[in-house]
Amino acid sequence: MNIIISNSSGEPIYIQILNQIRKSILSGELREGDSLPSIRQLAKDLQVSIITTKRAYEELEKEQLIDTVIGKGCFVSGANQDFIREQRMKRLEKKLQEIIQDSKELNMSQQELLEYITLLFEEDQTP
């Protein structure tokens, strides 16, 4: 997990951390049970206040994306799979809308697009 902080961004640092960890979880880069850096270690790595990283982790915990185990650390939660699936479905929907728009610009019919997607899907299934 690589978190990049921008001091020129209009977003507070804890929001930048929160958004990047959330994105890593929702994209599947971080999976259920994966450990996160300790609050202190992340603060040290990013050269920010411990309070800043603690606030980001607290927000992730409120969203049920991570769990904190006293003395062990923070881990990606498995409790909120429906939320994660819904968020990933929203991302997929956005990508599909872009594909539909591109296909219209190419004057593809709905049937042509479906055939093309089916072909690609089937190619991906072959070992």
PDB file of N, CA and C in Angstrom, residues 13-108:
ATOM      1  N   ILE A  13      -5.297  16.224   5.337  1.00  0.00           N
ATOM      2  CA  ILE A  13      -4.418  15.059   5.188  1.00  0.00           C
ATOM      3  C   ILE A  13      -5.117  13.781   5.613  1.00  0.00           C
ATOM      4  N   TYR A  14      -5.891  13.828   6.703  1.00  0.00           N
ATOM      5  CA  TYR A  14      -6.539  12.595   7.147  1.00  0.00           C
ATOM      6  C   TYR A  14      -7.530  12.092   6.099  1.00  0.00           C
ATOM      7  N   ILE A  15      -8.166  12.996   5.362  1.00  0.00           N
ATOM      8  CA  ILE A  15      -9.096  12.611   4.291  1.00  0.00           C
ATOM      9  C   ILE A  15      -8.321  11.965   3.143  1.00  0.00           C
ATOM     10  N   GLN A  16      -7.157  12.502   2.828  1.00  0.00           N
ATOM     11  CA  GLN A  16      -6.334  11.912   1.774  1.00  0.00           C
ATOM     12  C   GLN A  16      -5.945  10.474   2.141  1.00  0.00           C
ATOM     13  N   ILE A  17      -5.553  10.276   3.391  1.00  0.00           N
ATOM     14  CA  ILE A  17      -5.187   8.938   3.866  1.00  0.00           C
ATOM     15  C   ILE A  17      -6.403   8.024   3.822  1.00  0.00           C
ATOM     16  N   LEU A  18      -7.514   8.505   4.364  1.00  0.00           N
ATOM     17  CA  LEU A  18      -8.763   7.751   4.396  1.00  0.00           C
ATOM     18  C   LEU A  18      -9.174   7.319   2.990  1.00  0.00           C
ATOM     19  N   ASN A  19      -9.192   8.250   2.050  1.00  0.00           N
ATOM     20  CA  ASN A  19      -9.628   7.946   0.689  1.00  0.00           C
ATOM     21  C   ASN A  19      -8.727   6.929   0.002  1.00  0.00           C
ATOM     22  N   GLN A  20      -7.429   7.034   0.219  1.00  0.00           N
ATOM     23  CA  GLN A  20      -6.508   6.113  -0.448  1.00  0.00           C
ATOM     24  C   GLN A  20      -6.596   4.707   0.144  1.00  0.00           C
ATOM     25  N   ILE A  21      -6.757   4.601   1.458  1.00  0.00           N
ATOM     26  CA  ILE A  21      -6.919   3.273   2.063  1.00  0.00           C
ATOM     27  C   ILE A  21      -8.270   2.695   1.655  1.00  0.00           C
ATOM     28  N   ARG A  22      -9.315   3.509   1.683  1.00  0.00           N
ATOM     29  CA  ARG A  22     -10.646   3.050   1.263  1.00  0.00           C
ATOM     30  C   ARG A  22     -10.579   2.525  -0.171  1.00  0.00           C
ATOM     31  N   LYS A  23      -9.934   3.270  -1.048  1.00  0.00           N
ATOM     32  CA  LYS A  23      -9.817   2.852  -2.451  1.00  0.00           C
ATOM     33  C   LYS A  23      -9.075   1.514  -2.563  1.00  0.00           C
ATOM     34  N   SER A  24      -8.032   1.337  -1.779  1.00  0.00           N
ATOM     35  CA  SER A  24      -7.279   0.079  -1.808  1.00  0.00           C
ATOM     36  C   SER A  24      -8.135  -1.100  -1.349  1.00  0.00           C
ATOM     37  N   ILE A  25      -8.999  -0.847  -0.380  1.00  0.00           N
ATOM     38  CA  ILE A  25      -9.889  -1.911   0.107  1.00  0.00           C
ATOM     39  C   ILE A  25     -10.966  -2.212  -0.922  1.00  0.00           C
ATOM     40  N   LEU A  26     -11.597  -1.170  -1.442  1.00  0.00           N
ATOM     41  CA  LEU A  26     -12.701  -1.361  -2.376  1.00  0.00           C
ATOM     42  C   LEU A  26     -12.249  -1.943  -3.706  1.00  0.00           C
ATOM     43  N   SER A  27     -11.008  -1.657  -4.089  1.00  0.00           N
ATOM     44  CA  SER A  27     -10.499  -2.195  -5.356  1.00  0.00           C
ATOM     45  C   SER A  27     -10.041  -3.641  -5.219  1.00  0.00           C
ATOM     46  N   GLY A  28      -9.912  -4.094  -3.967  1.00  0.00           N
ATOM     47  CA  GLY A  28      -9.455  -5.459  -3.749  1.00  0.00           C
ATOM     48  C   GLY A  28      -7.948  -5.562  -3.585  1.00  0.00           C
ATOM     49  N   GLU A  29      -7.253  -4.432  -3.678  1.00  0.00           N
ATOM     50  CA  GLU A  29      -5.800  -4.429  -3.458  1.00  0.00           C
ATOM     51  C   GLU A  29      -5.501  -4.902  -2.033  1.00  0.00           C
ATOM     52  N   LEU A  30      -6.299  -4.408  -1.080  1.00  0.00           N
ATOM     53  CA  LEU A  30      -6.234  -4.885   0.302  1.00  0.00           C
ATOM     54  C   LEU A  30      -7.423  -5.797   0.518  1.00  0.00           C
ATOM     55  N   ARG A  31      -7.187  -6.970   1.059  1.00  0.00           N
ATOM     56  CA  ARG A  31      -8.251  -7.962   1.231  1.00  0.00           C
ATOM     57  C   ARG A  31      -8.529  -8.201   2.711  1.00  0.00           C
ATOM     58  N   GLU A  32      -9.649  -8.853   2.949  1.00  0.00           N
ATOM     59  CA  GLU A  32     -10.056  -9.187   4.306  1.00  0.00           C
ATOM     60  C   GLU A  32      -8.902  -9.850   5.059  1.00  0.00           C
ATOM     61  N   GLY A  33      -8.622  -9.323   6.246  1.00  0.00           N
ATOM     62  CA  GLY A  33      -7.581  -9.881   7.097  1.00  0.00           C
ATOM     63  C   GLY A  33      -6.214  -9.266   6.899  1.00  0.00           C
ATOM     64  N   ASP A  34      -6.011  -8.530   5.813  1.00  0.00           N
ATOM     65  CA  ASP A  34      -4.727  -7.864   5.602  1.00  0.00           C
ATOM     66  C   ASP A  34      -4.489  -6.850   6.717  1.00  0.00           C
ATOM     67  N   SER A  35      -3.262  -6.782   7.170  1.00  0.00           N
ATOM     68  CA  SER A  35      -2.950  -5.826   8.231  1.00  0.00           C
ATOM     69  C   SER A  35      -2.536  -4.491   7.629  1.00  0.00           C
ATOM     70  N   LEU A  36      -2.867  -3.444   8.350  1.00  0.00           N
ATOM     71  CA  LEU A  36      -2.463  -2.094   7.976  1.00  0.00           C
ATOM     72  C   LEU A  36      -1.279  -1.709   8.854  1.00  0.00           C
ATOM     73  N   PRO A  37      -0.492  -0.740   8.413  1.00  0.00           N
ATOM     74  CA  PRO A  37       0.587  -0.264   9.284  1.00  0.00           C
ATOM     75  C   PRO A  37      -0.011   0.285  10.573  1.00  0.00           C
ATOM     76  N   SER A  38       0.740   0.203  11.650  1.00  0.00           N
ATOM     77  CA  SER A  38       0.251   0.782  12.897  1.00  0.00           C
ATOM     78  C   SER A  38       0.068   2.284  12.706  1.00  0.00           C
ATOM     79  N   ILE A  39      -0.746   2.864  13.560  1.00  0.00           N
ATOM     80  CA  ILE A  39      -1.002   4.302  13.487  1.00  0.00           C
ATOM     81  C   ILE A  39       0.311   5.068  13.592  1.00  0.00           C
ATOM     82  N   ARG A  40       1.148   4.644  14.525  1.00  0.00           N
ATOM     83  CA  ARG A  40       2.440   5.320  14.722  1.00  0.00           C
ATOM     84  C   ARG A  40       3.354   5.151  13.518  1.00  0.00           C
ATOM     85  N   GLN A  41       3.399   3.938  12.978  1.00  0.00           N
ATOM     86  CA  GLN A  41       4.288   3.676  11.843  1.00  0.00           C
ATOM     87  C   GLN A  41       3.847   4.461  10.616  1.00  0.00           C
ATOM     88  N   LEU A  42       2.533   4.483  10.373  1.00  0.00           N
ATOM     89  CA  LEU A  42       2.031   5.227   9.219  1.00  0.00           C
ATOM     90  C   LEU A  42       2.320   6.720   9.380  1.00  0.00           C
ATOM     91  N   ALA A  43       2.123   7.241  10.580  1.00  0.00           N
ATOM     92  CA  ALA A  43       2.413   8.657  10.835  1.00  0.00           C
ATOM     93  C   ALA A  43       3.890   8.943  10.576  1.00  0.00           C
ATOM     94  N   LYS A  44       4.749   8.043  11.017  1.00  0.00           N
ATOM     95  CA  LYS A  44       6.194   8.213  10.811  1.00  0.00           C
ATOM     96  C   LYS A  44       6.530   8.147   9.325  1.00  0.00           C
ATOM     97  N   ASP A  45       5.969   7.157   8.629  1.00  0.00           N
ATOM     98  CA  ASP A  45       6.255   6.988   7.199  1.00  0.00           C
ATOM     99  C   ASP A  45       5.802   8.195   6.384  1.00  0.00           C
ATOM    100  N   LEU A  46       4.639   8.741   6.747  1.00  0.00           N
ATOM    101  CA  LEU A  46       4.083   9.868   5.997  1.00  0.00           C
ATOM    102  C   LEU A  46       4.538  11.220   6.533  1.00  0.00           C
ATOM    103  N   GLN A  47       5.245  11.179   7.638  1.00  0.00           N
ATOM    104  CA  GLN A  47       5.725  12.384   8.314  1.00  0.00           C
ATOM    105  C   GLN A  47       4.557  13.323   8.648  1.00  0.00           C
ATOM    106  N   VAL A  48       3.543  12.712   9.287  1.00  0.00           N
ATOM    107  CA  VAL A  48       2.381  13.473   9.755  1.00  0.00           C
ATOM    108  C   VAL A  48       2.151  13.152  11.222  1.00  0.00           C
ATOM    109  N   SER A  49       1.226  13.859  11.810  1.00  0.00           N
ATOM    110  CA  SER A  49       0.888  13.658  13.208  1.00  0.00           C
ATOM    111  C   SER A  49       0.204  12.307  13.419  1.00  0.00           C
ATOM    112  N   ILE A  50       0.449  11.710  14.573  1.00  0.00           N
ATOM    113  CA  ILE A  50      -0.236  10.475  14.944  1.00  0.00           C
ATOM    114  C   ILE A  50      -1.744  10.723  15.004  1.00  0.00           C
ATOM    115  N   ILE A  51      -2.140  11.898  15.447  1.00  0.00           N
ATOM    116  CA  ILE A  51      -3.558  12.251  15.528  1.00  0.00           C
ATOM    117  C   ILE A  51      -4.203  12.186  14.141  1.00  0.00           C
ATOM    118  N   THR A  52      -3.464  12.585  13.117  1.00  0.00           N
ATOM    119  CA  THR A  52      -3.970  12.570  11.742  1.00  0.00           C
ATOM    120  C   THR A  52      -4.254  11.142  11.281  1.00  0.00           C
ATOM    121  N   THR A  53      -3.293  10.245  11.493  1.00  0.00           N
ATOM    122  CA  THR A  53      -3.499   8.857  11.058  1.00  0.00           C
ATOM    123  C   THR A  53      -4.558   8.182  11.913  1.00  0.00           C
ATOM    124  N   LYS A  54      -4.585   8.521  13.200  1.00  0.00           N
ATOM    125  CA  LYS A  54      -5.606   7.946  14.090  1.00  0.00           C
ATOM    126  C   LYS A  54      -6.998   8.338  13.622  1.00  0.00           C
ATOM    127  N   ARG A  55      -7.169   9.571  13.207  1.00  0.00           N
ATOM    128  CA  ARG A  55      -8.474  10.043  12.744  1.00  0.00           C
ATOM    129  C   ARG A  55      -8.900   9.299  11.469  1.00  0.00           C
ATOM    130  N   ALA A  56      -7.960   9.094  10.553  1.00  0.00           N
ATOM    131  CA  ALA A  56      -8.275   8.362   9.320  1.00  0.00           C
ATOM    132  C   ALA A  56      -8.692   6.933   9.649  1.00  0.00           C
ATOM    133  N   TYR A  57      -7.959   6.265  10.540  1.00  0.00           N
ATOM    134  CA  TYR A  57      -8.286   4.891  10.920  1.00  0.00           C
ATOM    135  C   TYR A  57      -9.641   4.826  11.634  1.00  0.00           C
ATOM    136  N   GLU A  58      -9.929   5.818  12.457  1.00  0.00           N
ATOM    137  CA  GLU A  58     -11.223   5.843  13.150  1.00  0.00           C
ATOM    138  C   GLU A  58     -12.371   5.938  12.152  1.00  0.00           C
ATOM    139  N   GLU A  59     -12.200   6.758  11.128  1.00  0.00           N
ATOM    140  CA  GLU A  59     -13.241   6.890  10.100  1.00  0.00           C
ATOM    141  C   GLU A  59     -13.416   5.578   9.333  1.00  0.00           C
ATOM    142  N   LEU A  60     -12.309   4.912   9.016  1.00  0.00           N
ATOM    143  CA  LEU A  60     -12.388   3.625   8.327  1.00  0.00           C
ATOM    144  C   LEU A  60     -13.083   2.584   9.196  1.00  0.00           C
ATOM    145  N   GLU A  61     -12.845   2.676  10.496  1.00  0.00           N
ATOM    146  CA  GLU A  61     -13.499   1.745  11.423  1.00  0.00           C
ATOM    147  C   GLU A  61     -15.003   2.039  11.507  1.00  0.00           C
ATOM    148  N   LYS A  62     -15.379   3.316  11.499  1.00  0.00           N
ATOM    149  CA  LYS A  62     -16.793   3.680  11.511  1.00  0.00           C
ATOM    150  C   LYS A  62     -17.512   3.131  10.274  1.00  0.00           C
ATOM    151  N   GLU A  63     -16.804   3.119   9.149  1.00  0.00           N
ATOM    152  CA  GLU A  63     -17.366   2.596   7.903  1.00  0.00           C
ATOM    153  C   GLU A  63     -17.320   1.064   7.869  1.00  0.00           C
ATOM    154  N   GLN A  64     -16.762   0.479   8.910  1.00  0.00           N
ATOM    155  CA  GLN A  64     -16.617  -0.972   9.038  1.00  0.00           C
ATOM    156  C   GLN A  64     -15.718  -1.558   7.952  1.00  0.00           C
ATOM    157  N   LEU A  65     -14.772  -0.759   7.488  1.00  0.00           N
ATOM    158  CA  LEU A  65     -13.823  -1.254   6.500  1.00  0.00           C
ATOM    159  C   LEU A  65     -12.605  -1.867   7.168  1.00  0.00           C
ATOM    160  N   ILE A  66     -12.315  -1.431   8.394  1.00  0.00           N
ATOM    161  CA  ILE A  66     -11.203  -2.016   9.145  1.00  0.00           C
ATOM    162  C   ILE A  66     -11.657  -2.340  10.566  1.00  0.00           C
ATOM    163  N   ASP A  67     -10.919  -3.240  11.188  1.00  0.00           N
ATOM    164  CA  ASP A  67     -11.122  -3.588  12.595  1.00  0.00           C
ATOM    165  C   ASP A  67      -9.822  -3.337  13.328  1.00  0.00           C
ATOM    166  N   THR A  68      -9.935  -2.836  14.549  1.00  0.00           N
ATOM    167  CA  THR A  68      -8.758  -2.643  15.387  1.00  0.00           C
ATOM    168  C   THR A  68      -8.776  -3.690  16.484  1.00  0.00           C
ATOM    169  N   VAL A  69      -7.668  -4.395  16.605  1.00  0.00           N
ATOM    170  CA  VAL A  69      -7.514  -5.394  17.656  1.00  0.00           C
ATOM    171  C   VAL A  69      -6.439  -4.867  18.599  1.00  0.00           C
ATOM    172  N   ILE A  70      -6.842  -4.603  19.840  1.00  0.00           N
ATOM    173  CA  ILE A  70      -5.924  -4.031  20.825  1.00  0.00           C
ATOM    174  C   ILE A  70      -4.693  -4.916  20.943  1.00  0.00           C
ATOM    175  N   GLY A  71      -3.543  -4.277  20.825  1.00  0.00           N
ATOM    176  CA  GLY A  71      -2.279  -4.992  20.964  1.00  0.00           C
ATOM    177  C   GLY A  71      -1.824  -5.721  19.708  1.00  0.00           C
ATOM    178  N   LYS A  72      -2.681  -5.802  18.709  1.00  0.00           N
ATOM    179  CA  LYS A  72      -2.327  -6.520  17.477  1.00  0.00           C
ATOM    180  C   LYS A  72      -2.273  -5.598  16.268  1.00  0.00           C
ATOM    181  N   GLY A  73      -3.143  -4.575  16.222  1.00  0.00           N
ATOM    182  CA  GLY A  73      -3.132  -3.649  15.102  1.00  0.00           C
ATOM    183  C   GLY A  73      -4.466  -3.526  14.416  1.00  0.00           C
ATOM    184  N   CYS A  74      -4.418  -2.988  13.216  1.00  0.00           N
ATOM    185  CA  CYS A  74      -5.619  -2.765  12.417  1.00  0.00           C
ATOM    186  C   CYS A  74      -5.595  -3.684  11.205  1.00  0.00           C
ATOM    187  N   PHE A  75      -6.769  -4.226  10.898  1.00  0.00           N
ATOM    188  CA  PHE A  75      -6.896  -5.193   9.814  1.00  0.00           C
ATOM    189  C   PHE A  75      -8.095  -4.859   8.952  1.00  0.00           C
ATOM    190  N   VAL A  76      -8.012  -5.231   7.668  1.00  0.00           N
ATOM    191  CA  VAL A  76      -9.157  -5.055   6.776  1.00  0.00           C
ATOM    192  C   VAL A  76     -10.269  -5.961   7.266  1.00  0.00           C
ATOM    193  N   SER A  77     -11.440  -5.382   7.410  1.00  0.00           N
ATOM    194  CA  SER A  77     -12.588  -6.095   7.947  1.00  0.00           C
ATOM    195  C   SER A  77     -13.233  -6.976   6.883  1.00  0.00           C
ATOM    196  N   GLY A  78     -13.864  -8.024   7.341  1.00  0.00           N
ATOM    197  CA  GLY A  78     -14.657  -8.854   6.451  1.00  0.00           C
ATOM    198  C   GLY A  78     -16.129  -8.655   6.716  1.00  0.00           C
ATOM    199  N   ALA A  79     -16.447  -7.788   7.675  1.00  0.00           N
ATOM    200  CA  ALA A  79     -17.831  -7.637   8.140  1.00  0.00           C
ATOM    201  C   ALA A  79     -18.714  -6.867   7.170  1.00  0.00           C
ATOM    202  N   ASN A  80     -18.117  -6.062   6.315  1.00  0.00           N
ATOM    203  CA  ASN A  80     -18.935  -5.178   5.497  1.00  0.00           C
ATOM    204  C   ASN A  80     -18.826  -5.519   4.009  1.00  0.00           C
ATOM    205  N   GLN A  81     -18.933  -6.790   3.687  1.00  0.00           N
ATOM    206  CA  GLN A  81     -18.780  -7.231   2.304  1.00  0.00           C
ATOM    207  C   GLN A  81     -19.861  -6.666   1.392  1.00  0.00           C
ATOM    208  N   ASP A  82     -21.074  -6.483   1.909  1.00  0.00           N
ATOM    209  CA  ASP A  82     -22.148  -5.912   1.083  1.00  0.00           C
ATOM    210  C   ASP A  82     -21.810  -4.485   0.669  1.00  0.00           C
ATOM    211  N   PHE A  83     -21.277  -3.705   1.603  1.00  0.00           N
ATOM    212  CA  PHE A  83     -20.886  -2.327   1.293  1.00  0.00           C
ATOM    213  C   PHE A  83     -19.776  -2.320   0.258  1.00  0.00           C
ATOM    214  N   ILE A  84     -18.784  -3.171   0.448  1.00  0.00           N
ATOM    215  CA  ILE A  84     -17.659  -3.236  -0.487  1.00  0.00           C
ATOM    216  C   ILE A  84     -18.161  -3.636  -1.873  1.00  0.00           C
ATOM    217  N   ARG A  85     -19.029  -4.637  -1.921  1.00  0.00           N
ATOM    218  CA  ARG A  85     -19.583  -5.065  -3.215  1.00  0.00           C
ATOM    219  C   ARG A  85     -20.355  -3.925  -3.872  1.00  0.00           C
ATOM    220  N   GLU A  86     -21.158  -3.216  -3.102  1.00  0.00           N
ATOM    221  CA  GLU A  86     -21.941  -2.108  -3.656  1.00  0.00           C
ATOM    222  C   GLU A  86     -21.032  -1.023  -4.216  1.00  0.00           C
ATOM    223  N   GLN A  87     -19.973  -0.706  -3.508  1.00  0.00           N
ATOM    224  CA  GLN A  87     -19.045   0.320  -3.978  1.00  0.00           C
ATOM    225  C   GLN A  87     -18.332  -0.126  -5.256  1.00  0.00           C
ATOM    226  N   ARG A  88     -17.950  -1.389  -5.302  1.00  0.00           N
ATOM    227  CA  ARG A  88     -17.296  -1.916  -6.507  1.00  0.00           C
ATOM    228  C   ARG A  88     -18.281  -1.941  -7.678  1.00  0.00           C
ATOM    229  N   MET A  89     -19.550  -2.230  -7.401  1.00  0.00           N
ATOM    230  CA  MET A  89     -20.563  -2.220  -8.454  1.00  0.00           C
ATOM    231  C   MET A  89     -20.744  -0.797  -9.006  1.00  0.00           C
ATOM    232  N   LYS A  90     -20.673   0.207  -8.136  1.00  0.00           N
ATOM    233  CA  LYS A  90     -20.768   1.593  -8.594  1.00  0.00           C
ATOM    234  C   LYS A  90     -19.611   1.935  -9.527  1.00  0.00           C
ATOM    235  N   ARG A  91     -18.407   1.479  -9.168  1.00  0.00           N
ATOM    236  CA  ARG A  91     -17.238   1.715 -10.020  1.00  0.00           C
ATOM    237  C   ARG A  91     -17.405   1.027 -11.365  1.00  0.00           C
ATOM    238  N   LEU A  92     -17.906  -0.204 -11.346  1.00  0.00           N
ATOM    239  CA  LEU A  92     -18.138  -0.951 -12.578  1.00  0.00           C
ATOM    240  C   LEU A  92     -19.177  -0.238 -13.446  1.00  0.00           C
ATOM    241  N   GLU A  93     -20.239   0.238 -12.814  1.00  0.00           N
ATOM    242  CA  GLU A  93     -21.287   0.950 -13.549  1.00  0.00           C
ATOM    243  C   GLU A  93     -20.725   2.180 -14.243  1.00  0.00           C
ATOM    244  N   LYS A  94     -19.872   2.909 -13.557  1.00  0.00           N
ATOM    245  CA  LYS A  94     -19.266   4.106 -14.146  1.00  0.00           C
ATOM    246  C   LYS A  94     -18.417   3.725 -15.362  1.00  0.00           C
ATOM    247  N   LYS A  95     -17.641   2.671 -15.241  1.00  0.00           N
ATOM    248  CA  LYS A  95     -16.814   2.217 -16.366  1.00  0.00           C
ATOM    249  C   LYS A  95     -17.687   1.773 -17.538  1.00  0.00           C
ATOM    250  N   LEU A  96     -18.766   1.072 -17.231  1.00  0.00           N
ATOM    251  CA  LEU A  96     -19.658   0.613 -18.293  1.00  0.00           C
ATOM    252  C   LEU A  96     -20.323   1.794 -18.999  1.00  0.00           C
ATOM    253  N   GLN A  97     -20.664   2.826 -18.240  1.00  0.00           N
ATOM    254  CA  GLN A  97     -21.249   4.016 -18.862  1.00  0.00           C
ATOM    255  C   GLN A  97     -20.258   4.660 -19.837  1.00  0.00           C
ATOM    256  N   GLU A  98     -18.983   4.663 -19.464  1.00  0.00           N
ATOM    257  CA  GLU A  98     -17.956   5.205 -20.354  1.00  0.00           C
ATOM    258  C   GLU A  98     -17.832   4.343 -21.611  1.00  0.00           C
ATOM    259  N   ILE A  99     -17.890   3.035 -21.439  1.00  0.00           N
ATOM    260  CA  ILE A  99     -17.816   2.121 -22.582  1.00  0.00           C
ATOM    261  C   ILE A  99     -19.012   2.327 -23.508  1.00  0.00           C
ATOM    262  N   ILE A 100     -20.192   2.469 -22.941  1.00  0.00           N
ATOM    263  CA  ILE A 100     -21.390   2.705 -23.748  1.00  0.00           C
ATOM    264  C   ILE A 100     -21.248   3.998 -24.541  1.00  0.00           C
ATOM    265  N   GLN A 101     -20.758   5.029 -23.885  1.00  0.00           N
ATOM    266  CA  GLN A 101     -20.570   6.312 -24.568  1.00  0.00           C
ATOM    267  C   GLN A 101     -19.560   6.168 -25.705  1.00  0.00           C
ATOM    268  N   ASP A 102     -18.451   5.479 -25.443  1.00  0.00           N
ATOM    269  CA  ASP A 102     -17.444   5.257 -26.493  1.00  0.00           C
ATOM    270  C   ASP A 102     -18.023   4.466 -27.657  1.00  0.00           C
ATOM    271  N   SER A 103     -18.824   3.443 -27.347  1.00  0.00           N
ATOM    272  CA  SER A 103     -19.410   2.628 -28.420  1.00  0.00           C
ATOM    273  C   SER A 103     -20.379   3.455 -29.268  1.00  0.00           C
ATOM    274  N   LYS A 104     -21.089   4.361 -28.644  1.00  0.00           N
ATOM    275  CA  LYS A 104     -21.998   5.237 -29.404  1.00  0.00           C
ATOM    276  C   LYS A 104     -21.209   6.155 -30.329  1.00  0.00           C
ATOM    277  N   GLU A 105     -20.080   6.631 -29.841  1.00  0.00           N
ATOM    278  CA  GLU A 105     -19.230   7.491 -30.670  1.00  0.00           C
ATOM    279  C   GLU A 105     -18.668   6.721 -31.861  1.00  0.00           C
ATOM    280  N   LEU A 106     -18.547   5.409 -31.723  1.00  0.00           N
ATOM    281  CA  LEU A 106     -18.084   4.548 -32.815  1.00  0.00           C
ATOM    282  C   LEU A 106     -19.242   4.027 -33.664  1.00  0.00           C
ATOM    283  N   ASN A 107     -20.441   4.502 -33.366  1.00  0.00           N
ATOM    284  CA  ASN A 107     -21.659   4.078 -34.062  1.00  0.00           C
ATOM    285  C   ASN A 107     -21.909   2.575 -33.966  1.00  0.00           C
ATOM    286  N   MET A 108     -21.533   1.993 -32.852  1.00  0.00           N
ATOM    287  CA  MET A 108     -21.819   0.576 -32.616  1.00  0.00           C
ATOM    288  C   MET A 108     -23.251   0.446 -32.124  1.00  0.00           C
TER     289      MET A 108
END
